[in-house]
Short mmCIF file of C-alpha atoms in Angstrom, two decimals:
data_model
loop_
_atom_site.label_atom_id
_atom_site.label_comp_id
_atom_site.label_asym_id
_atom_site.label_seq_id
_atom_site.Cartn_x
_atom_site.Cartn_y
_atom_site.Cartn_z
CA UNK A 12 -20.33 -18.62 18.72
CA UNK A 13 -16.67 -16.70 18.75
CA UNK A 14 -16.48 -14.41 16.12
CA UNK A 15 -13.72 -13.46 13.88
CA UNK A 16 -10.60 -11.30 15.03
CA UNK A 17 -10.64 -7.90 12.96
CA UNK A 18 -7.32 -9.21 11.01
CA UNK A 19 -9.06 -12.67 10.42
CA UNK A 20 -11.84 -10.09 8.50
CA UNK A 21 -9.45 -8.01 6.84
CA UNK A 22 -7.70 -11.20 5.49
CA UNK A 23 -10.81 -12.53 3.70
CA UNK A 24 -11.20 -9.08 2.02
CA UNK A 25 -7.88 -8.69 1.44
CA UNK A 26 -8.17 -12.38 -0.24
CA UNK A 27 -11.11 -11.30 -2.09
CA UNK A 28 -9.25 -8.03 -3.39
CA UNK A 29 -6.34 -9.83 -4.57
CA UNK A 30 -9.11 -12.19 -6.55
CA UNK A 31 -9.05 -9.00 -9.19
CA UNK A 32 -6.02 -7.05 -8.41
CA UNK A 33 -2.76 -8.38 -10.17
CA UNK A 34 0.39 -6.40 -10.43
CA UNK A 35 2.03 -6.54 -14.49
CA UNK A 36 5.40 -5.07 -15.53
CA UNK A 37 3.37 -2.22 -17.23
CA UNK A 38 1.10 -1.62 -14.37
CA UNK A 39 2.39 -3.01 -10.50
CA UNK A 40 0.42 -3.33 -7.87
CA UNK A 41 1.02 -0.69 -5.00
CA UNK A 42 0.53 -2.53 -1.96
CA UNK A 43 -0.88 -1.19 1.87
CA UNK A 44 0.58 -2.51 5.28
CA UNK A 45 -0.84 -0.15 8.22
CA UNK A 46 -0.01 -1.54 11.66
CA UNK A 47 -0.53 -0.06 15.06
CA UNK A 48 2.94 2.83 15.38
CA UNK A 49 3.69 2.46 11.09
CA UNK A 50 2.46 2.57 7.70
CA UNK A 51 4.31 0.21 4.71
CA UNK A 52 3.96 0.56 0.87
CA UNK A 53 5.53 -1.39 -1.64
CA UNK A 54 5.28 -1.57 -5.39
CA UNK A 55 5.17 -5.36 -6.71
CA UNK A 56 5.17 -6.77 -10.24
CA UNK A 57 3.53 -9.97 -9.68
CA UNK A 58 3.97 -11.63 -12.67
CA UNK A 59 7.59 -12.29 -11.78
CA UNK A 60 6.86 -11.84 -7.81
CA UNK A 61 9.71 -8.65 -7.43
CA UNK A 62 9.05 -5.97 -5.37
CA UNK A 63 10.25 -2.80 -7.49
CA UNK A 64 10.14 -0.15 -4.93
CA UNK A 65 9.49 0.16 -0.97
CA UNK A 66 9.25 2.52 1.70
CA UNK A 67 7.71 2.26 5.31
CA UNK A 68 7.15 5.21 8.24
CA UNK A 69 10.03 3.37 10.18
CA UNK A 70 13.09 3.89 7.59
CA UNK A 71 16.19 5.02 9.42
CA UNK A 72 16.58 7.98 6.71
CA UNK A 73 12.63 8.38 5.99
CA UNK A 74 10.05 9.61 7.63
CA UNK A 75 10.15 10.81 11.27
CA UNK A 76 6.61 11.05 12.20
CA UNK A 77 5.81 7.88 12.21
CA UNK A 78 2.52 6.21 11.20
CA UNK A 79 -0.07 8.56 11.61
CA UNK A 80 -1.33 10.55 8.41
CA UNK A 81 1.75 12.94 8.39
CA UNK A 82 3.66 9.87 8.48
CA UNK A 83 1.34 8.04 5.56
CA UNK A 84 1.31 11.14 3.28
CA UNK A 85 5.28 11.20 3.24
CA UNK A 86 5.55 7.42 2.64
CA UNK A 87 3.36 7.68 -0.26
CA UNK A 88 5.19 10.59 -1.64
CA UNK A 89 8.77 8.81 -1.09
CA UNK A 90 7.07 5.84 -2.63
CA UNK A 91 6.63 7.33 -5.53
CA UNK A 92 9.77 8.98 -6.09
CA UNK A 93 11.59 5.77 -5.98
CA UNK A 94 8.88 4.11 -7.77
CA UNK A 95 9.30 6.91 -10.85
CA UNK A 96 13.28 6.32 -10.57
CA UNK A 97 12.78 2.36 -11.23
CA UNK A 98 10.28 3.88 -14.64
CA UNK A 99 6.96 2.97 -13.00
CA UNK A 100 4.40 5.55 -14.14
CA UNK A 101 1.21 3.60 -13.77
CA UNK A 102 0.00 0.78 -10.92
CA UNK A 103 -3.05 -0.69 -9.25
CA UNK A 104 -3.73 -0.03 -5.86
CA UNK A 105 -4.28 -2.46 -3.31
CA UNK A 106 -5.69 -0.76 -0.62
CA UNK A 107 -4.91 -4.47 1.16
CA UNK A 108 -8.14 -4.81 3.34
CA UNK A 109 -8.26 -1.73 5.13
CA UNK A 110 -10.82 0.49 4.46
CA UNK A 111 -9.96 3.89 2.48
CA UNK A 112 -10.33 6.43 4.34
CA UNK A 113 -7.47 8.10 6.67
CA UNK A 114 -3.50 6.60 6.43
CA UNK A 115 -5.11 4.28 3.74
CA UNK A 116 -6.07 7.49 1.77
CA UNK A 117 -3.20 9.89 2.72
CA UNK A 118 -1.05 6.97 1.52
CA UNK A 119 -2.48 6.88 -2.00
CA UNK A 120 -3.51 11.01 -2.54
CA UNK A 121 0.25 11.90 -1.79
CA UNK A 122 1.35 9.08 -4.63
CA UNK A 123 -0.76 10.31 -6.61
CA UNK A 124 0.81 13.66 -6.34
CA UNK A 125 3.78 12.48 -6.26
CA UNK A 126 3.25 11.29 -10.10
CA UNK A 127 1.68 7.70 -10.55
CA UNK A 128 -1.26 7.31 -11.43
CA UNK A 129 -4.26 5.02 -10.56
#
């Protein structure tokens, strides 16, 4: 019997997490890509399906080092700058499938410092 590709299993939970997590005006959803060299955030209202704020590890004038933790803990600190400029305050967090622990968790401790909250 094949079995499933690790993306094909981080879809389903990433379908299952979506089940409960919604993105509102008052509260967006912050939402996790993490690929192989780079890490991508974005903050999405859903109810109107607008991304308010993005940033990503391969920005021209963002981060330099990439997507390793370094390069996740900057993201999620220039996420939140931008997200704060646009009046966001307060999301959800969609950790998007991936476990949290590592990038996933650098991502989200340095927004967190950075001023939203969870």
């Amino acid at each position: 019997m094949a079995r499933d590709s690790k993306n094909q299993i981080r879809m389903r939970i990433h379908s299952r997490i979506r089940r409960r997590v919604a993105g509102t005006l008052e509260r967006p959803r912050l939402a996790v890509f993490r690929s192989v060299k780079h890490i991508y955030a974005q903050v999405i209202d859903d109810s109107v399906g607008h991304t308010l704020a993005a940033a990503s590890s391969n920005e021209k004038n963002g981060v330099k080092s990439g997507g390793n933790v370094a390069g996740a803990k900057a993201v999620g600190k220039l996420l939140a700058e931008r997200a704060k400029d646009k009046g966001v305050k307060a999301v959800v967090f969609d950790r998007g499938g991936y476990l949290y622990h590592g990038r996933v968790k650098a991502l989200a401790d340095a927004a967190r410092e950075g001023g939203l909250q969870f």
